[in-house]
Amino acid sequence: FMLLDSFQYYMESRGFKVIGNNAYGSERNFPVQAVLLSGRRNSGMLNINFTTIGNTIKSVKKELKYALKGIGSVSGINERITVALKVNEDSLQMNYMSAVNAVIEVFSTNCIIPPKACPVCSQDNCDVMAAYGNSYRPIHRRCLEGSLDNIKIKAEDNVQNGSYLLGILGGILGCVAGCIPSILTIWFAESIYSILYALIPLGAYYGYKLFRGKLTKASIIITIVLSVFGVYLIEFILLNLVVMAEYGVPLSICLPVTITWLAYPEIWADLSISAGSSFIFVILGIWIAWGHISRTAKAEVKSIECVLDTVNANPAYNYSKSSDNDANVS
């Protein structure tokens, strides 16, 4: 077997739901997502993501590092704690169990418990677990299916009633907002930060979405076009700032003059040459923000439908408590 085959076989034997290189399940009631990262044919990296209540990594990181010494490294964000370890076909099972036992022992010592509240309704006694939001966690099946229905309704409404015109208007406003940090750093700090250029496509996309723009494949093209527009906008604003500083004229006098310059192809050529590195940065920004700006209405429906594939029974579910609640409701 290749490592991926061994990973899938082993995780399935532990009752995990396996989808490609991801496995979803639980260890002693803690929701766990295991991800086998690409590597050589017979070796690679395994990330084990544990979900807890709240931001627990700060209080136990030192203990986890000590407990995982020689096994793997640990990191965390919010309620998710991630253990990364090297594995091959021979060490996969042993390393996985060593990491799980070490982490849960620290959890037990520090009275850290698995999450109970549903992310949708905030009630406990969830009957299933699913990859919802940024972590694998307990959730009520009815709440998960209700979220899917709501997203489908919103997607259908967007396709039927969304407006490209209003979306473009919002996209322009969002693009302008996304350009401001880059303009400020270029003018005042005399520095260009490539990461700030990711704010341009993000601003354009969320502005488009906020103004109820129709989220189809065309919205992706519109966002990209507006991102390129943002580069020229930055250069045009910087041009005005230079003219104002050099000649000591206010914006009210400068702007009408520089706008007339846009009628000349030479100005556009100069702006394009001046923006050479900015075009590279905005392409990088589009790549960084692609996971957001490529989300069409259909893509959002598909993403939550994929969540249904990760559903597992919650071992902490109390059937008798659920029955009592149903009886009280009736």
mmCIF file of C-alpha atoms in Angstrom:
data_model
loop_
_atom_site.group_PDB
_atom_site.id
_atom_site.type_symbol
_atom_site.label_atom_id
_atom_site.label_comp_id
_atom_site.label_asym_id
_atom_site.label_seq_id
_atom_site.Cartn_x
_atom_site.Cartn_y
_atom_site.Cartn_z
ATOM 1 C CA PHE A 1 0.000 0.000 0.000
ATOM 2 C CA MET A 2 0.969 3.606 -0.442
ATOM 3 C CA LEU A 3 0.827 5.827 2.635
ATOM 4 C CA LEU A 4 -2.540 7.309 1.606
ATOM 5 C CA ASP A 5 -4.046 3.829 1.345
ATOM 6 C CA SER A 6 -2.665 2.910 4.758
ATOM 7 C CA PHE A 7 -3.992 6.171 6.211
ATOM 8 C CA GLN A 8 -7.478 5.637 4.800
ATOM 9 C CA TYR A 9 -7.614 1.984 5.911
ATOM 10 C CA TYR A 10 -6.417 2.774 9.437
ATOM 11 C CA MET A 11 -8.710 5.738 9.997
ATOM 12 C CA GLU A 12 -11.713 3.817 8.702
ATOM 13 C CA SER A 13 -10.861 1.026 11.145
ATOM 14 C CA ARG A 14 -11.124 3.613 13.932
ATOM 15 C CA GLY A 15 -14.613 4.610 12.804
ATOM 16 C CA PHE A 16 -13.611 7.806 11.019
ATOM 17 C CA LYS A 17 -15.387 9.136 7.938
ATOM 18 C CA VAL A 18 -12.643 9.242 5.282
ATOM 19 C CA ILE A 19 -12.751 11.623 2.307
ATOM 20 C CA GLY A 20 -9.555 11.610 0.265
ATOM 21 C CA ASN A 21 -6.714 12.649 2.545
ATOM 22 C CA ASN A 22 -9.090 13.873 5.289
ATOM 23 C CA ALA A 23 -10.553 11.760 8.060
ATOM 24 C CA TYR A 24 -13.307 12.909 10.449
ATOM 25 C CA GLY A 25 -14.158 11.255 13.742
ATOM 26 C CA SER A 26 -13.529 11.435 17.470
ATOM 27 C CA GLU A 27 -11.065 10.327 20.106
ATOM 28 C CA ARG A 28 -12.510 9.975 23.598
ATOM 29 C CA ASN A 29 -15.353 12.306 22.670
ATOM 30 C CA PHE A 30 -13.047 15.023 21.277
ATOM 31 C CA PRO A 31 -13.880 15.859 17.643
ATOM 32 C CA VAL A 32 -10.830 15.093 15.503
ATOM 33 C CA GLN A 33 -9.947 15.851 11.892
ATOM 34 C CA ALA A 34 -6.831 14.100 10.598
ATOM 35 C CA VAL A 35 -5.242 15.415 7.394
ATOM 36 C CA LEU A 36 -2.486 13.585 5.534
ATOM 37 C CA LEU A 37 -0.391 16.198 3.748
ATOM 38 C CA SER A 38 1.427 15.509 0.500
ATOM 39 C CA GLY A 39 4.874 14.038 0.723
ATOM 40 C CA ARG A 40 6.862 11.277 -0.840
ATOM 41 C CA ARG A 41 5.095 8.102 -1.893
ATOM 42 C CA ASN A 42 5.625 6.353 1.443
ATOM 43 C CA SER A 43 6.093 9.243 3.867
ATOM 44 C CA GLY A 44 4.465 12.579 4.638
ATOM 45 C CA MET A 45 3.081 14.897 7.320
ATOM 46 C CA LEU A 46 -0.013 14.165 9.352
ATOM 47 C CA ASN A 47 -1.981 17.003 10.967
ATOM 48 C CA ILE A 48 -4.321 16.010 13.789
ATOM 49 C CA ASN A 49 -6.823 18.763 14.630
ATOM 50 C CA PHE A 50 -8.571 18.579 18.006
ATOM 51 C CA THR A 51 -11.566 20.785 18.793
ATOM 52 C CA THR A 52 -12.007 22.057 22.352
ATOM 53 C CA ILE A 53 -14.041 24.728 24.118
ATOM 54 C CA GLY A 54 -12.714 28.257 23.638
ATOM 55 C CA ASN A 55 -9.119 29.303 23.045
ATOM 56 C CA THR A 56 -7.318 26.675 25.155
ATOM 57 C CA ILE A 57 -3.964 26.608 23.363
ATOM 58 C CA LYS A 58 -2.599 29.505 25.444
ATOM 59 C CA SER A 59 -3.085 27.676 28.730
ATOM 60 C CA VAL A 60 -1.735 24.268 27.669
ATOM 61 C CA LYS A 61 0.741 24.923 24.853
ATOM 62 C CA LYS A 62 3.786 24.558 27.098
ATOM 63 C CA GLU A 63 2.531 21.263 28.516
ATOM 64 C CA LEU A 64 1.591 19.979 25.069
ATOM 65 C CA LYS A 65 5.038 20.791 23.695
ATOM 66 C CA TYR A 66 6.615 18.819 26.525
ATOM 67 C CA ALA A 67 4.191 15.898 26.142
ATOM 68 C CA LEU A 68 4.737 15.761 22.368
ATOM 69 C CA LYS A 69 8.524 16.049 22.530
ATOM 70 C CA GLY A 70 9.963 13.581 20.050
ATOM 71 C CA ILE A 71 6.509 12.949 18.563
ATOM 72 C CA GLY A 72 5.449 16.155 16.825
ATOM 73 C CA SER A 73 4.874 19.890 17.075
ATOM 74 C CA VAL A 74 1.768 21.720 18.279
ATOM 75 C CA SER A 75 -0.005 24.937 17.299
ATOM 76 C CA GLY A 76 -3.482 26.313 17.749
ATOM 77 C CA ILE A 77 -5.992 28.984 16.891
ATOM 78 C CA ASN A 78 -9.261 29.653 18.691
ATOM 79 C CA GLU A 79 -10.844 26.306 19.625
ATOM 80 C CA ARG A 80 -8.657 24.205 17.313
ATOM 81 C CA ILE A 81 -5.394 22.583 18.433
ATOM 82 C CA THR A 82 -3.213 21.048 15.725
ATOM 83 C CA VAL A 83 -0.516 18.427 16.173
ATOM 84 C CA ALA A 84 1.823 17.930 13.204
ATOM 85 C CA LEU A 85 3.932 14.789 12.933
ATOM 86 C CA LYS A 86 5.993 12.954 10.355
ATOM 87 C CA VAL A 87 4.693 9.545 9.379
ATOM 88 C CA ASN A 88 5.395 6.670 7.025
ATOM 89 C CA GLU A 89 3.632 3.360 6.495
ATOM 90 C CA ASP A 90 5.433 1.722 9.405
ATOM 91 C CA SER A 91 5.062 4.565 11.910
ATOM 92 C CA LEU A 92 1.587 5.877 11.014
ATOM 93 C CA GLN A 93 -0.446 3.960 13.589
ATOM 94 C CA MET A 94 2.073 4.220 16.427
ATOM 95 C CA ASN A 95 2.737 7.948 15.907
ATOM 96 C CA TYR A 96 -0.950 8.728 15.601
ATOM 97 C CA MET A 97 -1.859 6.949 18.838
ATOM 98 C CA SER A 98 1.148 8.405 20.682
ATOM 99 C CA ALA A 99 0.082 11.910 19.692
ATOM 100 C CA VAL A 100 -3.584 11.336 20.567
ATOM 101 C CA ASN A 101 -2.769 9.803 23.961
ATOM 102 C CA ALA A 102 -0.330 12.604 24.806
ATOM 103 C CA VAL A 103 -2.783 15.378 23.894
ATOM 104 C CA ILE A 104 -5.777 13.873 25.672
ATOM 105 C CA GLU A 105 -3.691 13.215 28.782
ATOM 106 C CA VAL A 106 -2.853 16.946 28.913
ATOM 107 C CA PHE A 107 -6.513 17.770 28.309
ATOM 108 C CA SER A 108 -7.537 15.509 31.188
ATOM 109 C CA THR A 109 -4.942 16.979 33.561
ATOM 110 C CA ASN A 110 -6.121 20.513 32.787
ATOM 111 C CA CYS A 111 -9.863 19.693 32.873
ATOM 112 C CA ILE A 112 -10.284 20.553 29.192
ATOM 113 C CA ILE A 113 -13.464 19.053 27.798
ATOM 114 C CA PRO A 114 -14.890 18.584 24.299
ATOM 115 C CA PRO A 115 -17.232 21.242 22.891
ATOM 116 C CA LYS A 116 -20.923 20.714 23.516
ATOM 117 C CA ALA A 117 -22.775 23.715 22.101
ATOM 118 C CA CYS A 118 -24.194 23.680 18.590
ATOM 119 C CA PRO A 119 -22.667 26.538 16.520
ATOM 120 C CA VAL A 120 -26.097 27.301 15.035
ATOM 121 C CA CYS A 121 -28.511 27.272 17.999
ATOM 122 C CA SER A 122 -25.986 27.307 20.908
ATOM 123 C CA GLN A 123 -27.814 24.419 22.593
ATOM 124 C CA ASP A 124 -26.003 21.274 23.741
ATOM 125 C CA ASN A 125 -26.623 17.520 23.270
ATOM 126 C CA CYS A 126 -25.732 17.538 19.581
ATOM 127 C CA ASP A 127 -26.503 14.277 17.803
ATOM 128 C CA VAL A 128 -23.787 14.553 15.123
ATOM 129 C CA MET A 129 -20.398 16.094 14.390
ATOM 130 C CA ALA A 130 -19.500 17.855 11.148
ATOM 131 C CA ALA A 131 -16.861 20.112 9.579
ATOM 132 C CA TYR A 132 -18.778 23.336 10.147
ATOM 133 C CA GLY A 133 -17.084 26.734 10.058
ATOM 134 C CA ASN A 134 -13.380 26.466 10.806
ATOM 135 C CA SER A 135 -13.388 23.245 12.798
ATOM 136 C CA TYR A 136 -14.827 19.767 13.152
ATOM 137 C CA ARG A 137 -17.387 20.050 15.915
ATOM 138 C CA PRO A 138 -20.701 18.860 17.389
ATOM 139 C CA ILE A 139 -23.826 20.187 15.741
ATOM 140 C CA HIS A 140 -27.494 19.227 15.573
ATOM 141 C CA ARG A 141 -28.379 17.513 12.326
ATOM 142 C CA ARG A 142 -31.539 19.578 12.085
ATOM 143 C CA CYS A 143 -29.496 22.776 12.458
ATOM 144 C CA LEU A 144 -26.997 21.667 9.823
ATOM 145 C CA GLU A 145 -29.756 20.775 7.373
ATOM 146 C CA GLY A 146 -31.530 24.028 8.208
ATOM 147 C CA SER A 147 -28.351 25.960 7.371
ATOM 148 C CA LEU A 148 -28.161 24.153 4.043
ATOM 149 C CA ASP A 149 -31.781 25.041 3.283
ATOM 150 C CA ASN A 150 -31.171 28.708 4.167
ATOM 151 C CA ILE A 151 -28.089 28.894 1.944
ATOM 152 C CA LYS A 152 -30.010 27.286 -0.928
ATOM 153 C CA ILE A 153 -32.843 29.808 -0.516
ATOM 154 C CA LYS A 154 -30.378 32.733 -0.451
ATOM 155 C CA ALA A 155 -28.540 31.343 -3.489
ATOM 156 C CA GLU A 156 -31.758 31.009 -5.476
ATOM 157 C CA ASP A 157 -32.828 34.519 -4.446
ATOM 158 C CA ASN A 158 -29.428 35.906 -5.474
ATOM 159 C CA VAL A 159 -29.577 34.273 -8.914
ATOM 160 C CA GLN A 160 -33.139 35.500 -9.503
ATOM 161 C CA ASN A 161 -33.004 38.957 -7.927
ATOM 162 C CA GLY A 162 -29.318 39.895 -7.823
ATOM 163 C CA SER A 163 -28.181 42.898 -9.877
ATOM 164 C CA TYR A 164 -24.917 43.154 -11.801
ATOM 165 C CA LEU A 165 -25.264 46.940 -11.924
ATOM 166 C CA LEU A 166 -25.698 47.396 -8.171
ATOM 167 C CA GLY A 167 -23.004 44.794 -7.575
ATOM 168 C CA ILE A 168 -20.509 46.687 -9.748
ATOM 169 C CA LEU A 169 -21.323 49.901 -7.892
ATOM 170 C CA GLY A 170 -20.663 48.181 -4.575
ATOM 171 C CA GLY A 171 -17.569 46.542 -6.033
ATOM 172 C CA ILE A 172 -16.129 49.924 -7.035
ATOM 173 C CA LEU A 173 -16.716 51.311 -3.532
ATOM 174 C CA GLY A 174 -15.177 48.204 -1.987
ATOM 175 C CA CYS A 175 -12.231 48.421 -4.379
ATOM 176 C CA VAL A 176 -11.608 52.052 -3.375
ATOM 177 C CA ALA A 177 -11.683 51.067 0.306
ATOM 178 C CA GLY A 178 -9.258 48.227 -0.409
ATOM 179 C CA CYS A 179 -6.826 50.619 -2.120
ATOM 180 C CA ILE A 180 -6.576 53.043 0.795
ATOM 181 C CA PRO A 181 -4.063 51.046 2.932
ATOM 182 C CA SER A 182 -1.689 50.689 -0.031
ATOM 183 C CA ILE A 183 -1.947 54.396 -0.891
ATOM 184 C CA LEU A 184 -1.175 55.373 2.702
ATOM 185 C CA THR A 185 1.843 53.080 3.039
ATOM 186 C CA ILE A 186 3.263 54.090 -0.354
ATOM 187 C CA TRP A 187 2.881 57.812 0.281
ATOM 188 C CA PHE A 188 3.735 58.089 3.964
ATOM 189 C CA ALA A 189 6.013 55.074 4.558
ATOM 190 C CA GLU A 190 7.445 54.976 1.022
ATOM 191 C CA SER A 191 6.973 51.216 1.094
ATOM 192 C CA ILE A 192 4.870 48.742 -0.856
ATOM 193 C CA TYR A 193 3.454 45.782 1.068
ATOM 194 C CA SER A 194 2.319 43.044 -1.281
ATOM 195 C CA ILE A 195 -0.059 41.538 1.297
ATOM 196 C CA LEU A 196 -2.082 44.780 1.337
ATOM 197 C CA TYR A 197 -2.915 44.256 -2.331
ATOM 198 C CA ALA A 198 -5.050 41.276 -1.311
ATOM 199 C CA LEU A 199 -7.417 43.840 0.229
ATOM 200 C CA ILE A 200 -8.242 45.165 -3.252
ATOM 201 C CA PRO A 201 -9.940 42.015 -4.637
ATOM 202 C CA LEU A 202 -11.423 41.281 -1.206
ATOM 203 C CA GLY A 203 -12.869 44.775 -0.978
ATOM 204 C CA ALA A 204 -14.230 44.553 -4.529
ATOM 205 C CA TYR A 205 -15.808 41.136 -3.891
ATOM 206 C CA TYR A 206 -17.441 41.978 -0.573
ATOM 207 C CA GLY A 207 -18.597 45.359 -1.873
ATOM 208 C CA TYR A 208 -20.150 43.566 -4.849
ATOM 209 C CA LYS A 209 -21.776 41.032 -2.528
ATOM 210 C CA LEU A 210 -22.972 43.670 -0.029
ATOM 211 C CA PHE A 211 -24.816 45.515 -2.792
ATOM 212 C CA ARG A 212 -26.568 42.257 -3.747
ATOM 213 C CA GLY A 213 -24.578 41.645 -6.897
ATOM 214 C CA LYS A 214 -25.470 38.454 -8.724
ATOM 215 C CA LEU A 215 -22.934 35.819 -7.585
ATOM 216 C CA THR A 216 -22.213 33.884 -10.755
ATOM 217 C CA LYS A 217 -18.994 33.136 -12.630
ATOM 218 C CA ALA A 218 -19.308 36.642 -14.068
ATOM 219 C CA SER A 219 -18.833 38.044 -10.565
ATOM 220 C CA ILE A 220 -15.354 36.507 -10.475
ATOM 221 C CA ILE A 221 -14.429 38.288 -13.723
ATOM 222 C CA ILE A 222 -15.912 41.548 -12.426
ATOM 223 C CA THR A 223 -13.844 41.255 -9.231
ATOM 224 C CA ILE A 224 -10.645 40.663 -11.221
ATOM 225 C CA VAL A 225 -11.373 43.604 -13.549
ATOM 226 C CA LEU A 226 -12.063 45.863 -10.564
ATOM 227 C CA SER A 227 -8.800 44.709 -8.969
ATOM 228 C CA VAL A 228 -6.900 45.844 -12.070
ATOM 229 C CA PHE A 229 -8.875 49.093 -11.936
ATOM 230 C CA GLY A 230 -7.677 49.439 -8.337
ATOM 231 C CA VAL A 231 -4.042 49.415 -9.478
ATOM 232 C CA TYR A 232 -4.690 52.298 -11.894
ATOM 233 C CA LEU A 233 -6.656 54.100 -9.193
ATOM 234 C CA ILE A 234 -3.690 53.899 -6.825
ATOM 235 C CA GLU A 235 -1.350 55.246 -9.510
ATOM 236 C CA PHE A 236 -3.760 58.057 -10.408
ATOM 237 C CA ILE A 237 -4.161 59.130 -6.782
ATOM 238 C CA LEU A 238 -0.395 59.050 -6.266
ATOM 239 C CA LEU A 239 -0.010 61.162 -9.406
ATOM 240 C CA ASN A 240 -2.323 63.776 -7.900
ATOM 241 C CA LEU A 241 -0.454 63.711 -4.608
ATOM 242 C CA VAL A 242 2.858 64.292 -6.401
ATOM 243 C CA VAL A 243 1.459 67.200 -8.427
ATOM 244 C CA MET A 244 -0.111 68.773 -5.344
ATOM 245 C CA ALA A 245 3.129 68.443 -3.354
ATOM 246 C CA GLU A 246 5.376 69.691 -6.159
ATOM 247 C CA TYR A 247 3.306 72.680 -7.257
ATOM 248 C CA GLY A 248 1.585 73.464 -3.964
ATOM 249 C CA VAL A 249 -1.918 73.400 -5.426
ATOM 250 C CA PRO A 250 -5.052 72.089 -3.685
ATOM 251 C CA LEU A 251 -6.949 69.023 -4.873
ATOM 252 C CA SER A 252 -9.792 71.185 -6.217
ATOM 253 C CA ILE A 253 -7.392 72.654 -8.769
ATOM 254 C CA CYS A 254 -5.228 69.595 -9.361
ATOM 255 C CA LEU A 255 -7.933 66.990 -9.953
ATOM 256 C CA PRO A 256 -9.729 68.698 -12.901
ATOM 257 C CA VAL A 257 -6.370 69.009 -14.677
ATOM 258 C CA THR A 258 -5.187 65.423 -14.079
ATOM 259 C CA ILE A 259 -8.557 64.053 -15.186
ATOM 260 C CA THR A 260 -8.100 65.719 -18.586
ATOM 261 C CA TRP A 261 -4.710 64.003 -18.871
ATOM 262 C CA LEU A 262 -6.510 60.641 -18.940
ATOM 263 C CA ALA A 263 -7.627 61.453 -22.483
ATOM 264 C CA TYR A 264 -4.044 60.939 -23.669
ATOM 265 C CA PRO A 265 -2.761 57.367 -24.333
ATOM 266 C CA GLU A 266 0.707 58.444 -23.189
ATOM 267 C CA ILE A 267 -0.594 58.994 -19.654
ATOM 268 C CA TRP A 268 -2.080 55.492 -19.555
ATOM 269 C CA ALA A 269 1.213 54.093 -20.817
ATOM 270 C CA ASP A 270 3.118 55.948 -18.088
ATOM 271 C CA LEU A 271 0.676 54.782 -15.429
ATOM 272 C CA SER A 272 1.007 51.179 -16.652
ATOM 273 C CA ILE A 273 4.810 51.315 -16.560
ATOM 274 C CA SER A 274 4.789 52.916 -13.110
ATOM 275 C CA ALA A 275 2.412 50.228 -11.858
ATOM 276 C CA GLY A 276 4.535 47.308 -13.084
ATOM 277 C CA SER A 277 5.254 45.845 -9.646
ATOM 278 C CA SER A 278 1.733 46.700 -8.459
ATOM 279 C CA PHE A 279 0.234 44.459 -11.146
ATOM 280 C CA ILE A 280 2.369 41.604 -9.844
ATOM 281 C CA PHE A 281 1.234 42.315 -6.295
ATOM 282 C CA VAL A 282 -2.440 42.485 -7.226
ATOM 283 C CA ILE A 283 -2.144 39.152 -9.058
ATOM 284 C CA LEU A 284 -0.623 37.762 -5.868
ATOM 285 C CA GLY A 285 -3.463 39.388 -3.936
ATOM 286 C CA ILE A 286 -6.047 37.718 -6.177
ATOM 287 C CA TRP A 287 -4.329 34.382 -5.591
ATOM 288 C CA ILE A 288 -4.348 34.931 -1.811
ATOM 289 C CA ALA A 289 -8.008 35.962 -1.818
ATOM 290 C CA TRP A 290 -9.134 33.384 -4.400
ATOM 291 C CA GLY A 291 -10.865 31.191 -1.824
ATOM 292 C CA HIS A 292 -13.166 34.131 -1.057
ATOM 293 C CA ILE A 293 -13.652 35.855 -4.399
ATOM 294 C CA SER A 294 -14.385 32.607 -6.264
ATOM 295 C CA ARG A 295 -17.384 31.799 -4.049
ATOM 296 C CA THR A 296 -20.395 31.988 -6.319
ATOM 297 C CA ALA A 297 -23.905 31.244 -5.086
ATOM 298 C CA LYS A 298 -23.657 27.698 -6.435
ATOM 299 C CA ALA A 299 -20.226 27.254 -4.841
ATOM 300 C CA GLU A 300 -21.610 28.212 -1.431
ATOM 301 C CA VAL A 301 -24.367 25.606 -1.769
ATOM 302 C CA LYS A 302 -21.859 22.984 -2.884
ATOM 303 C CA SER A 303 -19.534 23.771 0.022
ATOM 304 C CA ILE A 304 -22.203 23.156 2.650
ATOM 305 C CA GLU A 305 -23.386 20.048 0.807
ATOM 306 C CA CYS A 306 -19.812 18.769 1.153
ATOM 307 C CA VAL A 307 -20.146 19.375 4.891
ATOM 308 C CA LEU A 308 -22.872 16.717 4.958
ATOM 309 C CA ASP A 309 -20.281 14.177 3.762
ATOM 310 C CA THR A 310 -18.277 14.747 6.968
ATOM 311 C CA VAL A 311 -21.153 13.955 9.339
ATOM 312 C CA ASN A 312 -20.513 11.365 12.045
ATOM 313 C CA ALA A 313 -22.519 10.351 15.074
ATOM 314 C CA ASN A 314 -21.570 12.291 18.206
ATOM 315 C CA PRO A 315 -20.434 9.776 20.867
ATOM 316 C CA ALA A 316 -21.430 12.260 23.598
ATOM 317 C CA TYR A 317 -25.040 12.430 22.391
ATOM 318 C CA ASN A 318 -27.546 11.591 25.144
ATOM 319 C CA TYR A 319 -30.535 9.976 23.469
ATOM 320 C CA SER A 320 -32.641 9.893 26.631
ATOM 321 C CA LYS A 321 -32.082 13.626 27.232
ATOM 322 C CA SER A 322 -33.156 14.337 23.658
ATOM 323 C CA SER A 323 -36.289 12.238 24.133
ATOM 324 C CA ASP A 324 -37.148 14.132 27.319
ATOM 325 C CA ASN A 325 -36.716 17.483 25.541
ATOM 326 C CA ASP A 326 -38.942 16.342 22.688
ATOM 327 C CA ALA A 327 -41.563 15.252 25.196
ATOM 328 C CA ASN A 328 -41.446 18.606 26.947
ATOM 329 C CA VAL A 329 -41.841 20.419 23.649
ATOM 330 C CA SER A 330 -44.842 18.326 22.698
#
